[in-house]
């Protein structure tokens, strides 16, 4: 075997991102929980392989499959814009194990106010870490802005959950089981824009097809955040809508009545099964590298692009996750 050629484009995912199937295959790899088990040394080794290859240096004996594996290990742990290592629970590979635990507990302990408040707080704290870790762009955000966003989003989620809980007191028990989903959906609409408020203030980087940065756009940031909110809500639907129906039926059976302690682990398992598929499939609803027509950008940026790059009609940006 000869040396690996340098014309493999590892700036882009391995599979065609213009199709849903290609994006799904990409995100099944990115969200693989097994990536969490990799050591710091393995992550650094993958980063070195990727950075060396991009610089035109091929690691001796490297195969194409090994290069792609290194790229996906690198992508799973490092932010695409800043290059910083993402905190463990903020990585997309942590979505399934973390969400199955938190969501399972929200769906199990939904009857009492203290447990509703606690698990909504835990969920929004986790979401805050994920939203910050997977933000778009490389603009810094201050501790004060982070604190304000976190407190506002958590307060909004808890208030929504408690308000809906009080409204469903006199409704059938099954309806009450869907309160956590409604609260999570409402909270996503609050949490994600707040945790990414810096992008709405200064914009996110937009590039041409070759990846050359053309400026910053608030319009692109709004579109990217909207797409992420939709993806997150859709991600929650199977995990928070299917298990409650199954559990409502099972809890009426003698088996669970005699073994009530099985309720929580069974619920967590059902949620985990749903999330294994829902997480990558809903991440794939929109391209990671999204596009927007120049005519929809802010007038100043549009004029700048027309002046410096008159042939550019569509720009691209990282929408975040």
Short mmCIF file of C-alpha atoms in Angstrom, two decimals:
data_model
loop_
_atom_site.label_atom_id
_atom_site.label_comp_id
_atom_site.label_asym_id
_atom_site.label_seq_id
_atom_site.Cartn_x
_atom_site.Cartn_y
_atom_site.Cartn_z
CA UNK A 1 0.00 0.00 0.00
CA UNK A 2 1.18 3.50 -0.84
CA UNK A 3 0.90 6.57 1.32
CA UNK A 4 -2.58 7.97 1.84
CA UNK A 5 -3.36 10.76 -0.69
CA UNK A 6 -3.92 14.30 0.58
CA UNK A 7 -7.07 14.96 -1.45
CA UNK A 8 -9.57 13.45 1.03
CA UNK A 9 -11.84 16.28 2.20
CA UNK A 10 -12.07 15.81 5.96
CA UNK A 11 -13.38 19.37 6.35
CA UNK A 12 -16.75 17.84 5.46
CA UNK A 13 -18.49 14.72 6.85
CA UNK A 14 -17.80 11.39 5.17
CA UNK A 15 -21.37 11.06 3.87
CA UNK A 16 -23.35 13.32 1.53
CA UNK A 17 -24.89 16.04 3.71
CA UNK A 18 -27.36 17.15 1.06
CA UNK A 19 -29.47 14.05 1.83
CA UNK A 20 -31.23 13.11 5.06
CA UNK A 21 -29.74 9.60 4.94
CA UNK A 22 -26.21 10.97 4.64
CA UNK A 23 -26.77 13.35 7.56
CA UNK A 24 -28.32 10.52 9.63
CA UNK A 25 -25.28 8.28 9.08
CA UNK A 26 -23.05 11.19 10.08
CA UNK A 27 -24.93 11.87 13.32
CA UNK A 28 -25.23 8.20 14.27
CA UNK A 29 -21.42 8.32 14.33
CA UNK A 30 -21.16 11.70 16.11
CA UNK A 31 -23.67 10.80 18.85
CA UNK A 32 -22.23 7.32 19.48
CA UNK A 33 -22.02 7.09 23.33
CA UNK A 34 -18.94 4.89 23.06
CA UNK A 35 -16.95 8.02 22.21
CA UNK A 36 -17.29 9.02 25.87
CA UNK A 37 -15.10 6.08 26.86
CA UNK A 38 -12.09 7.34 24.89
CA UNK A 39 -9.14 8.51 26.97
CA UNK A 40 -7.51 11.92 26.76
CA UNK A 41 -4.53 10.35 25.01
CA UNK A 42 -6.80 8.81 22.33
CA UNK A 43 -8.51 12.17 21.77
CA UNK A 44 -5.17 13.95 21.43
CA UNK A 45 -3.90 11.26 19.04
CA UNK A 46 -6.97 11.74 16.84
CA UNK A 47 -6.56 15.51 16.94
CA UNK A 48 -2.91 15.20 15.88
CA UNK A 49 -3.84 12.91 12.98
CA UNK A 50 -6.52 15.32 11.75
CA UNK A 51 -4.45 18.50 12.18
CA UNK A 52 -1.38 16.92 10.57
CA UNK A 53 -3.43 15.70 7.62
CA UNK A 54 -4.95 19.15 7.14
CA UNK A 55 -1.42 20.57 7.19
CA UNK A 56 -0.34 18.11 4.51
CA UNK A 57 1.42 15.61 6.76
CA UNK A 58 0.23 12.00 6.61
CA UNK A 59 0.83 9.81 9.65
CA UNK A 60 2.89 6.79 8.45
CA UNK A 61 0.77 3.70 7.79
CA UNK A 62 -2.51 5.61 8.12
CA UNK A 63 -5.46 4.14 6.18
CA UNK A 64 -8.49 6.06 4.91
CA UNK A 65 -10.79 4.33 7.41
CA UNK A 66 -8.43 5.25 10.26
CA UNK A 67 -8.36 8.86 9.04
CA UNK A 68 -12.15 9.07 9.05
CA UNK A 69 -12.32 7.41 12.46
CA UNK A 70 -9.85 9.99 13.81
CA UNK A 71 -11.89 12.79 12.25
CA UNK A 72 -15.10 11.61 13.95
CA UNK A 73 -13.36 11.12 17.30
CA UNK A 74 -11.97 14.65 16.92
CA UNK A 75 -15.36 16.08 15.97
CA UNK A 76 -17.02 14.33 18.91
CA UNK A 77 -14.82 16.07 21.48
CA UNK A 78 -13.65 19.41 20.03
CA UNK A 79 -15.68 22.48 19.07
CA UNK A 80 -15.65 22.97 15.26
CA UNK A 81 -15.14 26.77 15.42
CA UNK A 82 -13.00 27.36 18.51
CA UNK A 83 -11.07 24.07 18.55
CA UNK A 84 -11.58 23.85 22.34
CA UNK A 85 -12.15 20.48 23.97
CA UNK A 86 -15.83 20.29 24.95
CA UNK A 87 -16.67 19.36 28.55
CA UNK A 88 -17.65 15.68 28.75
CA UNK A 89 -21.40 16.10 29.39
CA UNK A 90 -21.62 18.82 26.74
CA UNK A 91 -20.57 16.51 23.90
CA UNK A 92 -23.22 15.17 21.53
CA UNK A 93 -22.07 11.63 22.40
CA UNK A 94 -23.33 12.29 25.95
CA UNK A 95 -26.85 13.12 24.75
CA UNK A 96 -28.26 9.59 24.95
CA UNK A 97 -26.91 8.48 28.37
CA UNK A 98 -27.54 11.87 30.01
CA UNK A 99 -30.97 12.48 28.50
CA UNK A 100 -32.21 8.94 29.12
CA UNK A 101 -31.43 9.35 32.81
CA UNK A 102 -32.82 12.87 33.22
CA UNK A 103 -35.87 12.39 30.97
CA UNK A 104 -36.65 9.01 32.54
CA UNK A 105 -36.65 10.61 35.99
CA UNK A 106 -38.77 13.57 34.82
CA UNK A 107 -41.36 11.14 33.46
CA UNK A 108 -41.26 9.00 36.59
CA UNK A 109 -41.32 11.70 39.27
CA UNK A 110 -43.89 14.08 37.79
CA UNK A 111 -46.53 13.95 40.51
CA UNK A 112 -44.94 15.97 43.35
CA UNK A 113 -43.90 19.61 43.09
CA UNK A 114 -40.42 19.26 44.72
CA UNK A 115 -39.40 16.48 42.33
CA UNK A 116 -40.82 18.40 39.33
CA UNK A 117 -38.75 21.44 40.31
CA UNK A 118 -35.60 19.37 40.94
CA UNK A 119 -35.62 17.42 37.69
CA UNK A 120 -36.56 20.45 35.58
CA UNK A 121 -33.64 22.27 37.18
CA UNK A 122 -31.30 19.33 36.47
CA UNK A 123 -32.54 19.15 32.87
CA UNK A 124 -32.09 22.86 32.20
CA UNK A 125 -28.66 22.85 33.84
CA UNK A 126 -27.64 20.03 31.51
CA UNK A 127 -29.22 21.80 28.52
CA UNK A 128 -27.34 24.99 29.38
CA UNK A 129 -24.03 23.10 29.24
CA UNK A 130 -24.99 21.42 25.94
CA UNK A 131 -26.25 24.63 24.32
CA UNK A 132 -23.12 26.55 25.29
CA UNK A 133 -20.79 23.72 24.30
CA UNK A 134 -22.44 23.35 20.88
CA UNK A 135 -22.95 27.02 20.10
CA UNK A 136 -22.11 28.34 16.66
CA UNK A 137 -19.21 30.68 16.03
CA UNK A 138 -16.20 31.66 18.12
CA UNK A 139 -17.42 34.90 19.72
CA UNK A 140 -16.74 34.92 23.48
CA UNK A 141 -19.61 35.11 25.97
CA UNK A 142 -19.15 36.67 29.42
CA UNK A 143 -19.82 34.93 32.73
CA UNK A 144 -22.55 37.52 33.43
CA UNK A 145 -24.33 36.72 30.16
CA UNK A 146 -24.03 32.99 30.86
CA UNK A 147 -25.47 33.44 34.35
CA UNK A 148 -28.39 35.56 33.15
CA UNK A 149 -29.22 33.06 30.39
CA UNK A 150 -29.01 30.09 32.74
CA UNK A 151 -31.19 31.62 35.48
CA UNK A 152 -33.79 32.87 32.97
CA UNK A 153 -34.03 29.54 31.13
CA UNK A 154 -34.21 27.48 34.33
CA UNK A 155 -36.85 29.76 35.86
CA UNK A 156 -38.89 29.62 32.65
CA UNK A 157 -38.74 25.81 32.52
CA UNK A 158 -39.73 25.34 36.16
CA UNK A 159 -42.55 27.91 35.91
CA UNK A 160 -43.88 26.23 32.77
CA UNK A 161 -43.80 22.77 34.37
CA UNK A 162 -45.53 23.92 37.56
CA UNK A 163 -48.13 25.94 35.65
CA UNK A 164 -49.03 23.01 33.40
CA UNK A 165 -49.02 20.64 36.37
CA UNK A 166 -51.64 22.73 38.15
CA UNK A 167 -53.77 22.93 34.99
CA UNK A 168 -53.83 19.15 34.57
CA UNK A 169 -54.79 18.27 38.18
CA UNK A 170 -58.38 17.45 37.26
CA UNK A 171 -57.58 15.78 33.94
CA UNK A 172 -56.96 12.04 33.34
CA UNK A 173 -53.64 10.76 34.76
CA UNK A 174 -52.25 10.07 31.28
CA UNK A 175 -52.49 13.79 30.43
CA UNK A 176 -50.37 14.61 33.47
CA UNK A 177 -47.62 12.36 32.15
CA UNK A 178 -47.16 14.69 29.17
CA UNK A 179 -46.50 17.78 31.33
CA UNK A 180 -42.70 17.16 31.34
CA UNK A 181 -42.67 17.12 27.52
CA UNK A 182 -44.63 20.38 27.27
CA UNK A 183 -42.27 21.98 29.79
CA UNK A 184 -39.19 20.75 27.92
CA UNK A 185 -40.54 22.01 24.58
CA UNK A 186 -41.32 25.44 26.07
CA UNK A 187 -37.96 25.56 27.85
CA UNK A 188 -36.06 24.79 24.65
CA UNK A 189 -37.62 27.90 23.12
CA UNK A 190 -36.23 29.88 26.06
CA UNK A 191 -32.97 28.14 26.86
CA UNK A 192 -31.37 27.86 23.43
CA UNK A 193 -31.80 31.50 22.33
CA UNK A 194 -30.70 32.74 25.78
CA UNK A 195 -27.61 30.55 25.97
CA UNK A 196 -26.70 31.64 22.43
CA UNK A 197 -27.66 35.30 22.88
CA UNK A 198 -24.16 36.42 21.93
CA UNK A 199 -24.79 35.10 18.41
CA UNK A 200 -28.00 37.15 18.20
CA UNK A 201 -26.04 40.26 19.20
CA UNK A 202 -22.91 40.03 17.03
CA UNK A 203 -23.87 37.34 14.50
CA UNK A 204 -22.12 34.12 13.48
CA UNK A 205 -19.41 33.66 10.84
CA UNK A 206 -20.65 33.10 7.28
CA UNK A 207 -18.39 31.73 4.55
CA UNK A 208 -18.39 31.06 0.84
CA UNK A 209 -18.51 27.50 -0.49
CA UNK A 210 -14.73 27.17 -0.14
CA UNK A 211 -14.89 28.10 3.54
CA UNK A 212 -13.49 31.64 3.25
CA UNK A 213 -15.03 33.86 5.94
CA UNK A 214 -17.09 36.73 4.54
CA UNK A 215 -18.40 38.35 7.71
CA UNK A 216 -20.83 37.87 10.60
CA UNK A 217 -24.61 37.63 10.27
CA UNK A 218 -27.35 37.94 12.90
CA UNK A 219 -29.89 36.72 10.32
CA UNK A 220 -27.96 33.47 9.86
CA UNK A 221 -27.76 33.12 13.66
CA UNK A 222 -31.55 33.45 13.97
CA UNK A 223 -32.11 30.84 11.27
CA UNK A 224 -29.58 28.45 12.85
CA UNK A 225 -31.04 28.81 16.36
CA UNK A 226 -34.58 28.26 15.03
CA UNK A 227 -33.46 25.04 13.33
CA UNK A 228 -31.79 23.81 16.52
CA UNK A 229 -34.93 24.54 18.59
CA UNK A 230 -37.06 22.53 16.14
CA UNK A 231 -34.55 19.65 16.17
CA UNK A 232 -34.42 19.56 19.98
CA UNK A 233 -38.22 19.56 20.34
CA UNK A 234 -38.56 16.79 17.74
CA UNK A 235 -35.78 14.88 19.54
CA UNK A 236 -37.83 14.94 22.74
CA UNK A 237 -41.12 13.78 21.18
CA UNK A 238 -40.46 10.00 20.89
CA UNK A 239 -38.67 9.80 24.26
CA UNK A 240 -41.31 11.81 26.12
CA UNK A 241 -44.46 10.73 24.27
CA UNK A 242 -44.05 6.96 23.75
CA UNK A 243 -42.83 5.82 27.23
CA UNK A 244 -45.70 7.56 29.13
CA UNK A 245 -48.30 5.65 27.10
CA UNK A 246 -46.48 2.34 27.64
CA UNK A 247 -45.93 3.00 31.35
CA UNK A 248 -49.55 4.08 31.87
CA UNK A 249 -50.60 0.67 30.55
CA UNK A 250 -47.94 -1.35 32.40
CA UNK A 251 -48.62 0.31 35.77
CA UNK A 252 -52.16 -1.07 35.66
CA UNK A 253 -50.81 -4.61 35.39
CA UNK A 254 -50.30 -6.80 38.46
CA UNK A 255 -46.62 -7.33 37.61
CA UNK A 256 -45.68 -3.69 38.20
CA UNK A 257 -48.17 -3.23 41.02
CA UNK A 258 -46.27 -5.88 42.94
CA UNK A 259 -42.88 -4.45 41.89
CA UNK A 260 -43.27 -0.63 41.86
CA UNK A 261 -39.49 -0.22 42.19
CA UNK A 262 -39.18 -1.42 38.58
CA UNK A 263 -41.02 1.65 37.29
CA UNK A 264 -38.07 4.08 37.21
CA UNK A 265 -35.47 1.78 35.58
CA UNK A 266 -38.05 0.57 33.06
CA UNK A 267 -38.95 4.14 32.17
CA UNK A 268 -35.28 5.10 31.81
CA UNK A 269 -34.70 2.07 29.56
CA UNK A 270 -37.65 2.95 27.32
CA UNK A 271 -36.46 6.55 27.04
CA UNK A 272 -32.93 5.39 26.21
CA UNK A 273 -34.18 3.10 23.46
CA UNK A 274 -36.12 6.00 21.88
CA UNK A 275 -33.20 8.42 22.20
CA UNK A 276 -30.71 6.07 20.52
CA UNK A 277 -32.65 6.67 17.29
CA UNK A 278 -34.30 10.05 17.91
CA UNK A 279 -31.07 11.90 18.75
CA UNK A 280 -29.15 11.30 15.48
CA UNK A 281 -32.27 11.34 13.27
CA UNK A 282 -33.46 14.69 14.65
CA UNK A 283 -29.96 16.20 14.51
CA UNK A 284 -30.10 15.25 10.81
CA UNK A 285 -33.28 17.23 10.09
CA UNK A 286 -31.16 20.21 8.96
CA UNK A 287 -27.63 20.28 7.51
CA UNK A 288 -24.93 21.08 10.07
CA UNK A 289 -23.39 23.41 7.53
CA UNK A 290 -26.52 25.33 6.69
CA UNK A 291 -26.88 27.87 3.91
CA UNK A 292 -28.70 31.13 3.37
CA UNK A 293 -29.12 33.26 0.24
CA UNK A 294 -27.14 36.50 0.22
CA UNK A 295 -30.35 38.43 -0.54
CA UNK A 296 -31.67 37.47 2.93
CA UNK A 297 -28.66 38.82 4.82
CA UNK A 298 -28.41 42.22 6.53
CA UNK A 299 -28.07 45.12 4.04
CA UNK A 300 -24.55 46.04 5.22
CA UNK A 301 -23.21 42.49 4.93
CA UNK A 302 -25.04 41.96 1.64
CA UNK A 303 -23.42 45.11 0.19
CA UNK A 304 -20.00 44.05 1.48
CA UNK A 305 -20.29 40.61 -0.11
CA UNK A 306 -21.54 42.03 -3.43
CA UNK A 307 -18.61 44.44 -3.48
CA UNK A 308 -15.86 41.98 -2.53
CA UNK A 309 -17.31 38.73 -3.92
CA UNK A 310 -19.93 39.61 -6.54
CA UNK A 311 -20.24 36.00 -7.76
CA UNK A 312 -21.32 34.68 -4.32
CA UNK A 313 -25.08 34.11 -4.12
CA UNK A 314 -25.26 31.66 -1.19
CA UNK A 315 -23.28 31.73 2.07
CA UNK A 316 -22.75 28.97 4.61
CA UNK A 317 -22.59 28.80 8.41
CA UNK A 318 -22.36 26.31 11.26
CA UNK A 319 -25.86 26.22 12.78
CA UNK A 320 -24.68 24.60 16.01
CA UNK A 321 -26.36 21.63 17.65
#
